[in-house]
Coordinates of C-alpha atoms in Angstrom, one line a residue:
M17 CA 27.7 5.7 -26.7
A18 CA 29.3 7.1 -23.6
S19 CA 31.1 3.4 -22.8
G20 CA 33.7 4.3 -25.5
S21 CA 37.5 3.6 -25.2
G22 CA 37.6 4.8 -21.5
S23 CA 36.6 1.9 -20.1
G24 CA 38.0 -0.6 -22.6
G25 CA 41.0 -1.5 -20.3
S26 CA 39.0 -2.7 -17.2
R27 CA 37.0 -5.4 -18.9
G28 CA 37.2 -8.9 -18.7
Q29 CA 37.8 -11.6 -21.2
D30 CA 34.7 -11.9 -22.6
G31 CA 34.2 -7.8 -22.9
A32 CA 31.8 -7.7 -19.7
E33 CA 32.6 -5.3 -17.1
P34 CA 33.7 -6.6 -13.8
K35 CA 30.6 -5.9 -11.3
N36 CA 31.8 -6.7 -7.9
L37 CA 34.8 -7.7 -5.5
E38 CA 34.8 -11.0 -6.7
A39 CA 34.3 -10.3 -10.4
L40 CA 37.3 -7.6 -10.3
L41 CA 39.5 -10.5 -8.1
K42 CA 38.9 -13.0 -10.9
F43 CA 39.7 -10.4 -13.6
A44 CA 42.8 -9.2 -11.9
L45 CA 44.0 -12.9 -11.6
E46 CA 43.0 -13.5 -15.3
H47 CA 45.7 -10.3 -15.9
T48 CA 48.2 -11.7 -13.8
P49 CA 52.1 -11.9 -15.5
G50 CA 51.4 -15.3 -16.2
G51 CA 48.3 -14.9 -18.0
E52 CA 46.5 -17.6 -16.2
V53 CA 44.0 -18.4 -13.0
P54 CA 45.6 -20.3 -10.9
D55 CA 44.4 -23.9 -10.6
E56 CA 41.4 -24.2 -8.1
S57 CA 43.5 -27.5 -6.5
T58 CA 46.5 -25.2 -5.4
Q59 CA 45.2 -21.7 -4.7
N60 CA 43.8 -22.8 -1.5
H61 CA 47.1 -23.5 -0.3
A62 CA 49.9 -21.1 -2.1
P63 CA 50.2 -18.1 -0.4
M64 CA 49.7 -15.1 -2.0
S65 CA 53.2 -13.4 -2.3
E66 CA 53.9 -9.8 -1.3
E67 CA 54.7 -8.6 -4.9
R68 CA 51.4 -10.1 -6.3
R69 CA 49.3 -8.8 -3.6
E70 CA 50.7 -5.1 -4.1
W71 CA 50.0 -5.7 -7.9
L72 CA 46.5 -6.9 -7.3
N73 CA 45.8 -4.1 -4.9
T74 CA 47.1 -1.5 -7.2
A75 CA 44.9 -3.0 -10.2
L76 CA 41.7 -3.2 -7.7
S77 CA 42.5 0.3 -6.9
G78 CA 42.8 1.7 -10.6
M79 CA 39.8 -0.5 -11.8
Y80 CA 37.7 1.4 -8.7
K81 CA 39.1 4.8 -10.0
D82 CA 38.1 4.0 -13.8
V83 CA 34.6 3.1 -12.8
V84 CA 34.1 6.4 -10.9
K85 CA 35.8 8.4 -13.8
E86 CA 33.2 6.8 -16.3
M87 CA 30.2 7.7 -14.1
Q88 CA 31.3 11.2 -13.5
K89 CA 31.8 11.6 -17.6
C90 CA 28.2 10.2 -17.7
L91 CA 26.7 13.2 -15.3
D92 CA 28.8 15.6 -16.9
I93 CA 27.2 15.0 -20.0
L94 CA 23.6 14.9 -18.5
N95 CA 24.3 18.3 -16.6
E96 CA 25.7 20.1 -19.5
K97 CA 23.3 18.8 -22.1
L98 CA 20.3 18.3 -20.1
E99 CA 17.9 21.1 -21.7
S100 CA 19.2 20.8 -25.2
D101 CA 16.9 19.5 -27.8
N102 CA 19.5 18.9 -30.4
D103 CA 19.5 15.4 -31.8
E104 CA 23.2 14.7 -31.3
D105 CA 22.8 16.0 -27.6
Q106 CA 19.6 13.6 -27.0
E107 CA 21.7 10.6 -28.1
Q108 CA 24.5 11.4 -26.0
K109 CA 22.3 11.8 -23.0
E110 CA 20.5 8.8 -23.5
N111 CA 24.1 7.1 -24.0
A112 CA 25.1 8.0 -20.6
L113 CA 21.9 6.7 -19.1
E114 CA 22.5 3.4 -20.7
Y115 CA 26.3 3.1 -19.7
L116 CA 25.3 4.2 -15.9
Q117 CA 22.5 1.6 -16.2
D118 CA 25.1 -1.1 -17.2
L119 CA 27.8 0.0 -14.6
C120 CA 25.1 0.3 -12.1
D121 CA 24.1 -3.0 -12.3
S122 CA 26.8 -3.6 -9.5
M123 CA 25.5 -2.4 -5.7
D124 CA 28.9 -0.9 -5.5
N125 CA 28.8 1.3 -8.4
A126 CA 25.2 2.3 -7.5
N127 CA 26.3 3.3 -3.9
D128 CA 29.3 5.1 -5.5
L129 CA 27.1 7.3 -8.1
H130 CA 25.4 8.5 -5.1
K131 CA 28.7 9.2 -2.9
I132 CA 30.2 11.6 -6.0
G133 CA 27.0 13.2 -5.9
G134 CA 24.8 12.0 -8.9
M135 CA 21.5 12.2 -7.2
P136 CA 20.8 15.7 -7.9
T137 CA 21.3 15.1 -11.7
L138 CA 19.0 12.1 -11.7
M139 CA 16.6 14.1 -10.2
K140 CA 16.6 16.7 -12.9
C141 CA 16.5 14.0 -15.5
L142 CA 13.2 12.6 -13.7
H143 CA 11.8 16.2 -14.2
S144 CA 12.9 16.5 -18.1
S145 CA 10.4 17.2 -20.6
N146 CA 11.6 14.5 -22.5
G147 CA 9.9 11.3 -22.1
E148 CA 12.8 8.9 -23.2
M149 CA 15.1 10.7 -20.5
K150 CA 12.3 9.9 -17.5
W151 CA 11.7 6.5 -18.2
M152 CA 15.7 5.5 -18.8
C153 CA 16.2 7.5 -15.2
A154 CA 13.5 5.8 -13.9
D155 CA 14.8 2.3 -15.1
L156 CA 18.2 3.3 -13.9
L157 CA 16.8 4.1 -10.3
A158 CA 15.0 0.7 -10.1
T159 CA 18.4 -1.2 -10.9
M160 CA 20.0 1.1 -8.3
S161 CA 17.3 0.7 -5.6
Q162 CA 16.6 -3.2 -6.3
N163 CA 17.6 -5.5 -3.4
N164 CA 19.9 -2.6 -2.3
P165 CA 19.1 -1.4 1.3
Y166 CA 21.6 1.6 1.2
M167 CA 20.2 3.2 -1.9
Q168 CA 16.4 2.3 -1.2
Q169 CA 17.3 4.7 1.9
V170 CA 19.1 7.3 -0.2
L171 CA 15.9 7.6 -2.6
I172 CA 13.7 7.9 0.6
D173 CA 16.0 10.6 2.1
D174 CA 16.2 12.4 -1.3
Q175 CA 12.5 12.7 -2.2
F176 CA 12.4 10.6 -5.2
L177 CA 9.4 8.6 -4.0
P178 CA 6.8 11.3 -4.3
V179 CA 8.3 11.9 -7.7
L180 CA 7.8 8.5 -8.7
L181 CA 4.2 8.5 -7.4
D182 CA 3.7 11.6 -9.6
L183 CA 5.1 10.2 -12.8
L184 CA 3.0 6.9 -12.5
D185 CA -0.1 8.8 -11.6
K186 CA -0.1 11.7 -14.4
D187 CA 2.8 11.3 -17.0
C188 CA 1.3 10.9 -20.7
V189 CA 3.8 8.6 -21.7
E190 CA 3.0 5.0 -21.1
M191 CA 6.5 3.9 -20.7
V192 CA 7.3 6.4 -18.1
R193 CA 4.3 5.4 -16.0
I194 CA 5.5 1.8 -16.5
K195 CA 9.2 2.1 -15.5
A196 CA 8.2 4.7 -12.6
L197 CA 6.0 1.8 -11.2
Y198 CA 9.1 -0.4 -11.8
A199 CA 11.4 2.0 -9.6
L200 CA 8.8 2.2 -7.1
S201 CA 8.2 -1.6 -6.5
C202 CA 12.3 -2.0 -6.4
L203 CA 12.4 1.1 -4.0
V204 CA 9.7 -0.1 -1.8
R205 CA 10.4 -3.8 -1.8
T206 CA 11.3 -5.4 1.5
H207 CA 12.4 -1.9 3.1
T208 CA 10.3 -0.7 6.3
N209 CA 11.2 3.1 6.0
A210 CA 10.3 3.0 2.3
Q211 CA 7.1 1.3 3.2
K212 CA 6.0 3.6 6.0
E213 CA 7.0 6.7 3.4
F214 CA 4.8 5.0 0.5
I215 CA 1.9 4.4 3.0
K216 CA 2.4 8.3 4.6
L217 CA 1.8 9.7 0.6
D218 CA -1.0 7.5 0.2
G219 CA 0.9 5.1 -2.1
F220 CA -1.9 2.3 -2.3
S221 CA -4.3 4.9 -3.6
F222 CA -1.6 5.2 -6.8
L223 CA -1.9 1.5 -7.2
I224 CA -5.4 1.1 -7.2
R225 CA -5.5 3.8 -10.1
A226 CA -2.8 1.9 -11.9
L227 CA -5.0 -1.5 -11.4
Q228 CA -7.9 0.5 -13.3
S229 CA -5.8 2.3 -15.9
G230 CA -6.7 -0.3 -18.5
V231 CA -2.9 -0.6 -19.4
N232 CA -2.1 -4.0 -19.3
K233 CA 1.5 -3.8 -18.1
L234 CA 0.5 -1.4 -15.3
Q235 CA -2.3 -3.4 -14.1
I236 CA 0.1 -6.7 -14.0
K237 CA 3.0 -5.1 -12.4
S238 CA 0.7 -3.0 -9.9
A239 CA -1.0 -6.0 -9.1
F240 CA 2.8 -8.0 -8.7
M241 CA 3.9 -5.2 -6.4
L242 CA 0.6 -5.4 -4.0
K243 CA 1.0 -8.9 -3.9
A244 CA 4.7 -8.7 -3.0
M245 CA 3.8 -6.1 -0.1
I246 CA 1.3 -8.3 1.3
V247 CA 3.5 -11.0 1.4
D248 CA 6.2 -9.2 3.1
N249 CA 3.9 -7.7 5.8
T250 CA 0.3 -9.2 6.3
E251 CA -0.7 -6.0 8.2
F252 CA -1.2 -4.3 5.0
K253 CA -4.5 -6.3 4.5
D254 CA -6.2 -4.3 6.9
M255 CA -5.6 -1.2 5.5
L256 CA -6.3 -2.4 1.9
Y257 CA -9.7 -4.0 3.3
K258 CA -10.5 -0.5 4.6
M259 CA -9.6 1.2 1.4
G260 CA -12.4 -1.1 -0.3
F261 CA -9.7 -3.1 -2.6
V262 CA -11.9 -6.3 -2.2
Q263 CA -14.7 -4.3 -4.0
Q264 CA -12.4 -2.6 -6.7
L265 CA -10.5 -5.9 -7.3
V266 CA -13.9 -7.8 -7.6
A267 CA -15.0 -5.3 -10.2
L268 CA -11.9 -5.6 -12.3
I269 CA -12.4 -9.3 -13.0
Q270 CA -15.6 -8.5 -13.9
T271 CA -14.4 -6.4 -17.1
P272 CA -14.1 -8.1 -20.3
H273 CA -11.4 -10.8 -20.1
D274 CA -7.8 -10.0 -20.2
V275 CA -4.4 -11.2 -19.3
S276 CA -4.6 -8.9 -16.1
H277 CA -7.0 -11.1 -14.6
E278 CA -4.9 -14.0 -13.5
H279 CA -2.8 -11.2 -11.5
M280 CA -6.1 -9.6 -9.8
L281 CA -7.4 -13.0 -8.7
S282 CA -3.7 -13.6 -7.4
V283 CA -3.8 -10.7 -5.4
L284 CA -7.4 -11.1 -3.9
N285 CA -6.5 -14.8 -3.1
N286 CA -3.7 -13.3 -0.8
L287 CA -6.1 -10.8 0.8
V288 CA -8.6 -13.1 1.5
T289 CA -6.0 -15.6 3.3
N290 CA -6.3 -15.8 6.9
H291 CA -8.5 -12.4 6.7
P292 CA -12.1 -12.8 7.7
G293 CA -13.1 -9.3 6.9
C294 CA -12.3 -9.6 3.1
I295 CA -13.8 -13.3 2.9
K296 CA -17.1 -11.6 4.4
E297 CA -16.9 -8.9 2.0
C298 CA -16.3 -11.1 -1.0
Q299 CA -19.4 -12.9 0.1
E300 CA -21.4 -9.7 -0.4
P301 CA -24.4 -10.8 -2.7
N302 CA -24.1 -7.5 -4.5
L303 CA -20.7 -8.2 -5.7
Q304 CA -21.9 -11.1 -7.2
L305 CA -18.3 -12.5 -6.9
E306 CA -19.5 -16.4 -6.8
S307 CA -21.4 -16.4 -9.9
T308 CA -18.4 -14.3 -11.8
L309 CA -16.0 -17.1 -10.3
Q310 CA -18.4 -20.1 -11.2
Q311 CA -18.7 -18.6 -14.8
K312 CA -14.6 -18.3 -15.0
L313 CA -14.5 -22.1 -14.2
K314 CA -16.7 -22.8 -17.4
D315 CA -14.9 -20.3 -19.6
L316 CA -11.4 -21.2 -18.6
K317 CA -11.9 -25.2 -18.6
G318 CA -9.6 -27.0 -21.0
K319 CA -7.7 -23.9 -21.9
E320 CA -4.0 -24.7 -21.1
E321 CA -3.0 -21.3 -21.3
Y322 CA -5.3 -19.9 -18.8
Q323 CA -4.3 -22.7 -16.1
E324 CA -2.9 -20.6 -13.4
E325 CA -5.9 -18.4 -13.5
L326 CA -8.0 -21.3 -13.4
E327 CA -6.4 -22.4 -10.2
Y328 CA -6.6 -18.8 -8.7
T329 CA -10.5 -18.9 -9.4
K330 CA -11.0 -22.8 -7.7
E331 CA -8.9 -21.4 -4.6
L332 CA -10.8 -18.5 -4.1
L333 CA -14.1 -20.1 -4.5
S334 CA -12.9 -22.9 -1.8
K335 CA -11.9 -19.7 0.5
C336 CA -15.1 -17.8 0.0
F337 CA -17.9 -19.9 -0.9
P338 CA -16.5 -23.8 0.4
K339 CA -19.7 -25.2 1.1
D340 CA -21.5 -24.3 -2.3
N341 CA -18.6 -25.0 -4.5
S342 CA -16.7 -28.3 -3.2
S343 CA -18.7 -30.8 -5.6
S344 CA -18.3 -28.4 -8.6
M345 CA -14.6 -27.7 -8.5
D346 CA -14.0 -31.7 -8.1
R347 CA -15.6 -32.4 -11.6

């Protein structure tokens, strides 16, 4: 694996990579000449000597250079062997992506991977003919962009969003589609520019097709992403209402029961909350939503494993059909 002896000198006592400045500081203090972390009762009062400060700065600087060097090695492997289908080369490429994944769990390292020019290499990996390379790369992009506004903007600027949408929609490997959706969710979450670009590219249409895919993991993750976006920005409700999401979600919960129904009901509950248009649509007789929910109450009653779904069903009935169902839900 790409994480061989080159990084061994920069690991903490448990063998784990220090992942941020605080961890690096703790690591450095653990490796002071005395070999002990100063006691908490004294470290806040005793000033750091100039000698120790200089040593600490040198240690941190060296550690940073080691991480960047390791990331560059991984990029070199990927660039050199990207087109090879040799089994040994494939293993090295997968190890390189796995090691980058570990390193980029640190936000600083993720940002540095961009700064050393790593994004074109990752884009090539997304366009690989090998499914393993594509999903591992998408997984890495998810890690890099999760709760990281800097990397979210980088991925938007470097046109990763349309590529991920295309993989979600068309790739023949199920895991590639699942990881592409994961990356999209991390990229778009709580980032205004990313959400604007997502809308511009008709991203919600990609999500509805994922909801209709029949692949439970895709359906559940799509529903989770939809719900998160609605919570972040309630203005999306109008857009989803006009796109016919109410009818689509009702149709999906009327299919033979599976684990995705709970998540579809959760999204529908969020859509109708404080949105008269969505409520009115749910009340359309031709949708037969009320009878569907009533049947769910009967089918799920007493089944502990479906308690969440049962609660969502009751909530939806109370919001959309309050007069008709207040007594039946109390029983």
